Short mmCIF file of C-alpha atoms and ligand atoms in Angstrom, two decimals:
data_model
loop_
_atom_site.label_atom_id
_atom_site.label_comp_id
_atom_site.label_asym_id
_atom_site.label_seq_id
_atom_site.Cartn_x
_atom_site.Cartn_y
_atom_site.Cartn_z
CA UNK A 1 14.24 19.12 -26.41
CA UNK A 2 16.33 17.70 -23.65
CA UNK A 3 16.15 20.71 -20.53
CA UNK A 4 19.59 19.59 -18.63
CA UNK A 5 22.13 16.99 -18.20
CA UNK A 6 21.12 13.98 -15.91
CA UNK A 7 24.00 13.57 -14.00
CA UNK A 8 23.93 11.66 -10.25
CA UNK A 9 22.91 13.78 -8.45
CA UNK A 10 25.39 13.91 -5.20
CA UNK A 11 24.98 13.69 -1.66
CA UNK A 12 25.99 17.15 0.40
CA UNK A 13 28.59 15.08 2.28
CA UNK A 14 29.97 13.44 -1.41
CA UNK A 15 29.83 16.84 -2.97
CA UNK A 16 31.72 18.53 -0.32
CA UNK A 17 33.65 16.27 -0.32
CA UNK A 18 34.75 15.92 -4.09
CA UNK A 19 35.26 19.61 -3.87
CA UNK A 20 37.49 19.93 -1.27
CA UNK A 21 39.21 16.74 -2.82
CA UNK A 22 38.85 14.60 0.07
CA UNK A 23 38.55 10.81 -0.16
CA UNK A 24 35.46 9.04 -1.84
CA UNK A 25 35.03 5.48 -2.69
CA UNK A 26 31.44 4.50 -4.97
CA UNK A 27 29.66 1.74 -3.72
CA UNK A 28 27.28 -0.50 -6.08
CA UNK A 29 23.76 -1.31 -5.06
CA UNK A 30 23.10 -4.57 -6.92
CA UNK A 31 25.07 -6.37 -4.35
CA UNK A 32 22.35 -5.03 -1.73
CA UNK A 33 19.37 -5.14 -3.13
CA UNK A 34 20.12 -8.50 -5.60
CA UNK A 35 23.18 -9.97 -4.40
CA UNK A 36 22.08 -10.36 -0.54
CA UNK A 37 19.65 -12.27 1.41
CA UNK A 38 17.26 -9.87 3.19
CA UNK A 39 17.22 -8.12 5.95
CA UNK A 40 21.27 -8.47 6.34
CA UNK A 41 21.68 -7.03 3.20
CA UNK A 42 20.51 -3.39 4.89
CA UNK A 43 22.81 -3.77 8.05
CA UNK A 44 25.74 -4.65 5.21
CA UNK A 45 25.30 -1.66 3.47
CA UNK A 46 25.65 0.53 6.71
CA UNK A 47 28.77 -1.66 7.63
CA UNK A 48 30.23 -0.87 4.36
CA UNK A 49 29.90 2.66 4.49
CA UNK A 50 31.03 2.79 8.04
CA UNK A 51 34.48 1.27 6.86
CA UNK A 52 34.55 3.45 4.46
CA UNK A 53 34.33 6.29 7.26
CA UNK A 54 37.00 4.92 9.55
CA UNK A 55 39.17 4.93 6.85
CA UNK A 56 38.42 8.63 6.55
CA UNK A 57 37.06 8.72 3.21
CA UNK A 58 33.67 9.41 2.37
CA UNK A 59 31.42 5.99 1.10
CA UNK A 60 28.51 7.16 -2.33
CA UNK A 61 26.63 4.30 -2.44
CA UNK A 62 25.22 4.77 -6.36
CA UNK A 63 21.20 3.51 -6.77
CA UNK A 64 18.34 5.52 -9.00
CA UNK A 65 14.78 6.02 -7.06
CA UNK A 66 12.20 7.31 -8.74
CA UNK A 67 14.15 8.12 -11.69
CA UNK A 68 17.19 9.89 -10.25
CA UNK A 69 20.72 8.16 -10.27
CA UNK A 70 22.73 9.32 -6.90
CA UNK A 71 25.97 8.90 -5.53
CA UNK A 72 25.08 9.03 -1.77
CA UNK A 73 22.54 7.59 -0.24
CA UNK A 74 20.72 8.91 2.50
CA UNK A 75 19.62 6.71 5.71
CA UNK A 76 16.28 6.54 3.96
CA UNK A 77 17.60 6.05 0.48
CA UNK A 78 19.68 3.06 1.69
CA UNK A 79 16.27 1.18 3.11
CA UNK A 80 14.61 1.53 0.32
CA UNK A 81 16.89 0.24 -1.95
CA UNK A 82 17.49 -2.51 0.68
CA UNK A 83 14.11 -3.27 1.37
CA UNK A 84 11.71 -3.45 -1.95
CA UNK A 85 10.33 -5.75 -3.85
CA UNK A 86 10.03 -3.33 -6.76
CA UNK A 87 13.52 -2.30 -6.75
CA UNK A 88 15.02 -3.32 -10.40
CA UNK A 89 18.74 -4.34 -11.53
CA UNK A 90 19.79 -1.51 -13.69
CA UNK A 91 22.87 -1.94 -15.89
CA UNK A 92 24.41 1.10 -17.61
CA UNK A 93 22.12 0.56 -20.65
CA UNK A 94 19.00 0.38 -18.46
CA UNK A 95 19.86 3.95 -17.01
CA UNK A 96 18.12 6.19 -19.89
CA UNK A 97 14.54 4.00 -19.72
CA UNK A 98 14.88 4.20 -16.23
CA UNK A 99 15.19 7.72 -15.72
CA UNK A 100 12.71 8.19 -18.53
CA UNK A 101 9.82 6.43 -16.78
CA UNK A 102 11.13 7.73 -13.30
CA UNK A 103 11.96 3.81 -12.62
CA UNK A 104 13.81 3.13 -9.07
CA UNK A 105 17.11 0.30 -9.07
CA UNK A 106 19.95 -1.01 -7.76
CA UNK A 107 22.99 -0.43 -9.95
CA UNK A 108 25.14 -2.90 -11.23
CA UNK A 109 29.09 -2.65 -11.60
CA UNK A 110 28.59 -1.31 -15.04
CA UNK A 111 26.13 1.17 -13.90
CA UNK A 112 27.82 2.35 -10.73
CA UNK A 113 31.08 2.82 -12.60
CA UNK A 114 29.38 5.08 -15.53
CA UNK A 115 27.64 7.17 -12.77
CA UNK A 116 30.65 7.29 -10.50
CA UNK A 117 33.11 8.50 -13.50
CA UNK A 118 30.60 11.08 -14.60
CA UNK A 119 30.53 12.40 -11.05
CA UNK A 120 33.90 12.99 -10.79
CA UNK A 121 34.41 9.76 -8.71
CA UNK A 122 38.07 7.61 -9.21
CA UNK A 123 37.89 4.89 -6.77
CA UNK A 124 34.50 1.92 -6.77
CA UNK A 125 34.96 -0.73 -4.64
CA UNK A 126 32.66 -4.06 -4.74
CA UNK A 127 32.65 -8.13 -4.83
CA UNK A 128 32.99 -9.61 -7.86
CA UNK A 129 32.78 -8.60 -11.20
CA UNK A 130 30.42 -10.12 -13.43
CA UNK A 131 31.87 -11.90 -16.86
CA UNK A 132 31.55 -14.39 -19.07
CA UNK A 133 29.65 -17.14 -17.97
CA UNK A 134 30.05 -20.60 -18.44
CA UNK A 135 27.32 -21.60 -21.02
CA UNK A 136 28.69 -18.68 -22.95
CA UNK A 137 28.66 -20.98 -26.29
CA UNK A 138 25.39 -21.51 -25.96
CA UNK A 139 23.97 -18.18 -24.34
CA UNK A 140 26.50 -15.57 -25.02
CA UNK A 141 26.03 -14.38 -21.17
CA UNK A 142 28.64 -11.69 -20.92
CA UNK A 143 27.96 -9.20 -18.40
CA UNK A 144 28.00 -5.61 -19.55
CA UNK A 145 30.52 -4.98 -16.68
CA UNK A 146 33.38 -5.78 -18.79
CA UNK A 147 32.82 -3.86 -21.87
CA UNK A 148 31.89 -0.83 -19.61
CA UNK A 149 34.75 -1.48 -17.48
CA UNK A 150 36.82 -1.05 -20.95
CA UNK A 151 35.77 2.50 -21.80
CA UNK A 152 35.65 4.16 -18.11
CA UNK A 153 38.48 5.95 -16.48
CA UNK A 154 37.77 4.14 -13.17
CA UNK A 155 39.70 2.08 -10.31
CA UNK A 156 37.60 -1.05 -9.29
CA UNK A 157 38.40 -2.93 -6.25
CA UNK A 158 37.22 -6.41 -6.44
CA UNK A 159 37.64 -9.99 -5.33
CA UNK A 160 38.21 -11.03 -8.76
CA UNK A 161 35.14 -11.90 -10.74
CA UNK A 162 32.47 -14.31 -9.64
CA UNK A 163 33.62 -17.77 -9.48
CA UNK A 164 30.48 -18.83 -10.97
CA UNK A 165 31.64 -17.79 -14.23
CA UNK A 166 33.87 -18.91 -16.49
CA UNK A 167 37.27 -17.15 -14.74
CA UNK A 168 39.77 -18.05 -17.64
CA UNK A 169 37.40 -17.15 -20.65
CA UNK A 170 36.99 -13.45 -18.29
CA UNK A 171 40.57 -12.99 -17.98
CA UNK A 172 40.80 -13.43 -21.74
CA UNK A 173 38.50 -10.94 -22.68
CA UNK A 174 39.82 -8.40 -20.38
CA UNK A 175 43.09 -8.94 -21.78
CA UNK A 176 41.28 -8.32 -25.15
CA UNK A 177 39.69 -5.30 -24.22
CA UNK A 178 42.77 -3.73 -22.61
CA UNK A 179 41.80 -3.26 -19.12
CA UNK A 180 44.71 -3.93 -16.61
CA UNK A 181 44.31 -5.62 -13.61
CA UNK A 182 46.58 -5.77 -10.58
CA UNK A 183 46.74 -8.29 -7.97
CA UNK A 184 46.73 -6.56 -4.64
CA UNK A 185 49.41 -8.47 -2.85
CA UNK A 186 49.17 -11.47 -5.20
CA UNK A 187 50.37 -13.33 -7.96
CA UNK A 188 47.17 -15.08 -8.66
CA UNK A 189 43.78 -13.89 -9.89
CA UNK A 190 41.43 -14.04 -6.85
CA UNK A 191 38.50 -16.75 -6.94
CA UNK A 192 35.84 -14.13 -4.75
CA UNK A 193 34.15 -16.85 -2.37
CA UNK A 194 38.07 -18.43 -3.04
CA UNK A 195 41.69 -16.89 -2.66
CA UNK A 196 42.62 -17.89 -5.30
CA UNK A 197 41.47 -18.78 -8.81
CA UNK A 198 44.68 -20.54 -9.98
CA UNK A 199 44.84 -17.98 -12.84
CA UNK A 200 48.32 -16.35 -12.79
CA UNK A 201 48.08 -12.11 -12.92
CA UNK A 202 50.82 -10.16 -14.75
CA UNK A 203 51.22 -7.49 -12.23
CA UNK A 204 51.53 -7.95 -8.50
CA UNK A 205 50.75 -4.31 -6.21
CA UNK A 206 51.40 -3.86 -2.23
CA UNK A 207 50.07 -0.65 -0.96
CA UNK A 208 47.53 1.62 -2.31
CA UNK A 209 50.73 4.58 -3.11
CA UNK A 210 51.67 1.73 -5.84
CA UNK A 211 48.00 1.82 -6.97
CA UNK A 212 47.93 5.36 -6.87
CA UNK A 213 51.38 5.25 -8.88
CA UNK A 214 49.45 3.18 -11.20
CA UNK A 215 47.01 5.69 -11.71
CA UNK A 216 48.84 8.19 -12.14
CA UNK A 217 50.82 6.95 -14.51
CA UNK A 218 47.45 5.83 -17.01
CA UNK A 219 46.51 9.21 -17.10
CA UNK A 220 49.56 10.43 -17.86
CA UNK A 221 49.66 8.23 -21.02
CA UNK A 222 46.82 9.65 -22.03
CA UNK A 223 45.57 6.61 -23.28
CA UNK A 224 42.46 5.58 -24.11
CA UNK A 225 40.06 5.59 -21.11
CA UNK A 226 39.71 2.07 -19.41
CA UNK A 227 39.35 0.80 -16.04
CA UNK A 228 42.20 -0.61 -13.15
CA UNK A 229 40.87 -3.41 -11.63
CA UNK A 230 42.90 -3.98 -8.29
CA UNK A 231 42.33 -7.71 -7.58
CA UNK A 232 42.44 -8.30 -4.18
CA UNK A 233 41.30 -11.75 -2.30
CA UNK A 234 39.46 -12.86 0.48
CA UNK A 235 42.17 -13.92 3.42
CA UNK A 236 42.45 -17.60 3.44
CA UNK A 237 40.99 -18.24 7.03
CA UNK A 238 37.49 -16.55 5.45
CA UNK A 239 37.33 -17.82 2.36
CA UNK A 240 34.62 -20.78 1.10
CA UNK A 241 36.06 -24.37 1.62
CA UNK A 242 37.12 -25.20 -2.15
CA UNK A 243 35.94 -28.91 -2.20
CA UNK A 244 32.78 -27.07 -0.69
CA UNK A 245 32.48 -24.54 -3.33
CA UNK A 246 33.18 -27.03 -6.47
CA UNK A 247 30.61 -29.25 -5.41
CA UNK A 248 27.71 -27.39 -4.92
CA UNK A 249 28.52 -24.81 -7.49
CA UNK A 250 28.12 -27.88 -10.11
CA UNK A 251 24.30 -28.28 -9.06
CA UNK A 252 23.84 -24.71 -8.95
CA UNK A 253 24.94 -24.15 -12.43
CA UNK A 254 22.42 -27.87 -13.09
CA UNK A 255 19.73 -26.04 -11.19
CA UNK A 256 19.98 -22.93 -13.59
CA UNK A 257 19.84 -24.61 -16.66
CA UNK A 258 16.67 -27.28 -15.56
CA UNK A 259 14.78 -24.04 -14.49
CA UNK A 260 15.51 -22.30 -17.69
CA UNK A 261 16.74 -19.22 -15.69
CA UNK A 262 18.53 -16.33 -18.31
CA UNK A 263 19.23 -13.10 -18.45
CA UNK A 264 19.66 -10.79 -15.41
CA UNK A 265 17.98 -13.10 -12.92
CA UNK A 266 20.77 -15.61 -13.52
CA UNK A 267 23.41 -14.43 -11.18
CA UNK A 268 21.09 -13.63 -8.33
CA UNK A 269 19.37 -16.93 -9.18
CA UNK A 270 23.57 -18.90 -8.20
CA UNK A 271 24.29 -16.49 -5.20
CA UNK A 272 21.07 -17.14 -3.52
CA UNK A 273 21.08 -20.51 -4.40
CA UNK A 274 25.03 -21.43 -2.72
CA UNK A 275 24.01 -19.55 0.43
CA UNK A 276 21.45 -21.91 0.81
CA UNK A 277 23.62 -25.09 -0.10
CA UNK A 278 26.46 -24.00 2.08
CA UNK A 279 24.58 -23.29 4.66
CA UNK A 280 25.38 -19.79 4.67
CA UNK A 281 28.84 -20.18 4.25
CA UNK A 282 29.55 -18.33 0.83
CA UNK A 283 27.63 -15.49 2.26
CA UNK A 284 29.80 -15.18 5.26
CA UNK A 285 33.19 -15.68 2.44
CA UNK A 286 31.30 -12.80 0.70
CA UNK A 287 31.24 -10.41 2.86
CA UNK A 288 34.71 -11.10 4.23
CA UNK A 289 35.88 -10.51 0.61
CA UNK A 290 33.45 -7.49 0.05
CA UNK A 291 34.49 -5.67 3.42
CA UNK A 292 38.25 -6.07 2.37
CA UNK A 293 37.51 -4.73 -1.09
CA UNK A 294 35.99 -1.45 0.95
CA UNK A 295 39.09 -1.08 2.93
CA UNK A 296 41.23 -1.22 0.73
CA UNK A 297 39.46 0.92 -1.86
CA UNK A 298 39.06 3.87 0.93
CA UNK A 299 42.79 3.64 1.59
CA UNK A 300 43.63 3.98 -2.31
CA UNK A 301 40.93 6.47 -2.43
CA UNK A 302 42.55 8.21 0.43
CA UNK A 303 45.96 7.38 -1.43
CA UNK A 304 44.88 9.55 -4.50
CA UNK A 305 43.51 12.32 -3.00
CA UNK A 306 47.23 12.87 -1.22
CA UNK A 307 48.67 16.05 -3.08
CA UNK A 308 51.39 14.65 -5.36
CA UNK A 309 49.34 11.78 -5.63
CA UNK A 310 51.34 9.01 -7.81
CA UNK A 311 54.35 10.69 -8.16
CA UNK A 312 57.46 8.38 -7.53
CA UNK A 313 58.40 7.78 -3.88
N1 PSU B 401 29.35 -8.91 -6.57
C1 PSU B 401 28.76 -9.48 -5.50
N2 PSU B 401 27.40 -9.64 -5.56
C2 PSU B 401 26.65 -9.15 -6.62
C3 PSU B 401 27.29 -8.52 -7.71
C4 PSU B 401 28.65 -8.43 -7.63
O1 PSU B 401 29.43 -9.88 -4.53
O2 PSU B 401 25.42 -9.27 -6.58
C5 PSU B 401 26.48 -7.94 -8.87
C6 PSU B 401 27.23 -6.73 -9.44
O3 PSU B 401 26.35 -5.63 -9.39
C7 PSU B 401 27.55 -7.11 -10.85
C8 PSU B 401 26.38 -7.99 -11.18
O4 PSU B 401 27.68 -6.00 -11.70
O5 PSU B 401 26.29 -8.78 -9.99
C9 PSU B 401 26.62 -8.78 -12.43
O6 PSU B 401 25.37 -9.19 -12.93
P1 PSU B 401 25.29 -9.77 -14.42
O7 PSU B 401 26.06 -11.04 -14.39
O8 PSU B 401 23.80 -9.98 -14.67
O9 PSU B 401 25.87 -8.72 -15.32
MN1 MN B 402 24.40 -11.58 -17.65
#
């Protein structure tokens, strides 16, 4: 007989405050602990919650240790998911086995977006999305991000999705699944190490009252639940040269395939693999585009918690 509901379990700071309906923005793990050379990856996730804070909102960075998913992370918390070797990638089908056998992870977008929603949480930001990936014919690699991102009442702030994947094929199956996606002060789908993908968006957003507005407005139609993705790209003096990026994403994606690599490892496998071929560069248009995504996603957090939230202005 189950004994009680494993929900996350919340941080004082997040659960004060969710219930005094102050600002919070989620904040995924995987980048961290997968996504991230270390030891940067620790002072990164510090830096992310701090811009949360200045923004006044409150950062819940979402992991599990030792069986137990939480949305806030202590200073303690955050090094260990930071720092070890046995911390796994955990995916939002991952999360029962995991907090059966008391496992400890780093949670992916479709993991930190199921935890955040059943906390209570509205706004997530991260990097990129996963998606459909470009062998897709041959290995039906679709991450689990999408078709989570379909069912989940949840605003995700992102860079796009990763440009390692196949971007058109993505955009296509969100359109399939219904999830809507706005491009934060853009026509064009952002390319995450890139500005922009060269895929055209159907709805262009300013300022994170028209996000809010957005928001508003899906839960007033009632609709079924899905997510808002709120594209928003790396500035052009930060992003990753695009000659750059082409060519040494095409013997990254070589690489993967000679090596055999599948699964989950194969999308830590092509981060890693253009830091080291750009010489660090992607990392550094990572970041840029990760920090903006937490900016922004505090000030729409910060947006929605305004009383009156969404209503026309
Ligand atoms: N964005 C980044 N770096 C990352 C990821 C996103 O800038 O490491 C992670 C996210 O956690 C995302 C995951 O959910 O990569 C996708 O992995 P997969 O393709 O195996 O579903
Ligand atoms: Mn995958």
């Amino acid at each position: 007989m189950p004994q009680h509901t494993v929900i996350p379990v919340l941080s004082e700071e997040v659960r004060e405050a969710l219930e005094g309906g102050q600002p919070v923005v989620a904040l995924e793990s995987t980048i961290l602990a997968h996504g991230l050379p270390r030891p940067r990856n620790l002072a990164v996730g510090e830096e992310l919650e701090a811009i949360v804070r200045s923004e006044g909102a409150v950062p819940a960075t979402v992991a599990v240790l030792d069986g137990v998913p939480w949305a806030g992370l202590d200073k303690e918390q955050l090094e260990r998911i930071a720092g070890g070797e046995d911390v796994r990638k955990f995916g939002h089908r991952d999360l029962a086995p995991a907090v059966a056998a008391r496992a400890t992870g780093a949670t992916t977008v479709s993991a930190t977006a199921f935890l955040a929603a059943r906390a209570g949480l509205r706004v997530f930001a991260t990097g990129g999305l996963g998606g459909v990936h470009r062998e897709w014919t041959h290995t039906q690699d679709e991450s689990a991000d999408l078709a989570l991102l379909a069912r989940t009442r949840i605003t995700v702030v992102c860079a796009g999705v990763k440009s390692i994947l196949d971007v058109p094929a993505t955009l296509q199956r969100l359109e399939t699944l219904g999830v809507t996606v706005l491009g934060y002060g853009t026509a064009h789908f952002p390319g995450f190490y890139l500005t922009s993908s060269g895929e055209p968006v159907d709805w262009t957003v300013h300022s994170p009252e028209q996000v809010a507005r957005v928001m508003a407005a899906q839960d007033a139609l009632a609709g079924p639940a899905s997510a808002l993705l709120v594209a928003n790209p790396v500035a052009e003096a930060e992003q990753l040269d695009p000659a750059l990026h082409d060519r040494v994403l095409a013997q990254a994606l070589e690489e993967c395939r000679e090596r055999g690599i599948t699964g989950q490892a194969v999308t830590p496998f092509l981060l890693d693999f253009l830091v080291g071929a750009t010489g660090g560069a992607s990392l550094e248009a990572n970041l840029a585009a990760v920090r903006g995504n937490v900016r922004l996603g505090a000030r729409i957090a910060a947006a929605w918690a305004e009383p009156g939230a969404g209503a026309a202005r």
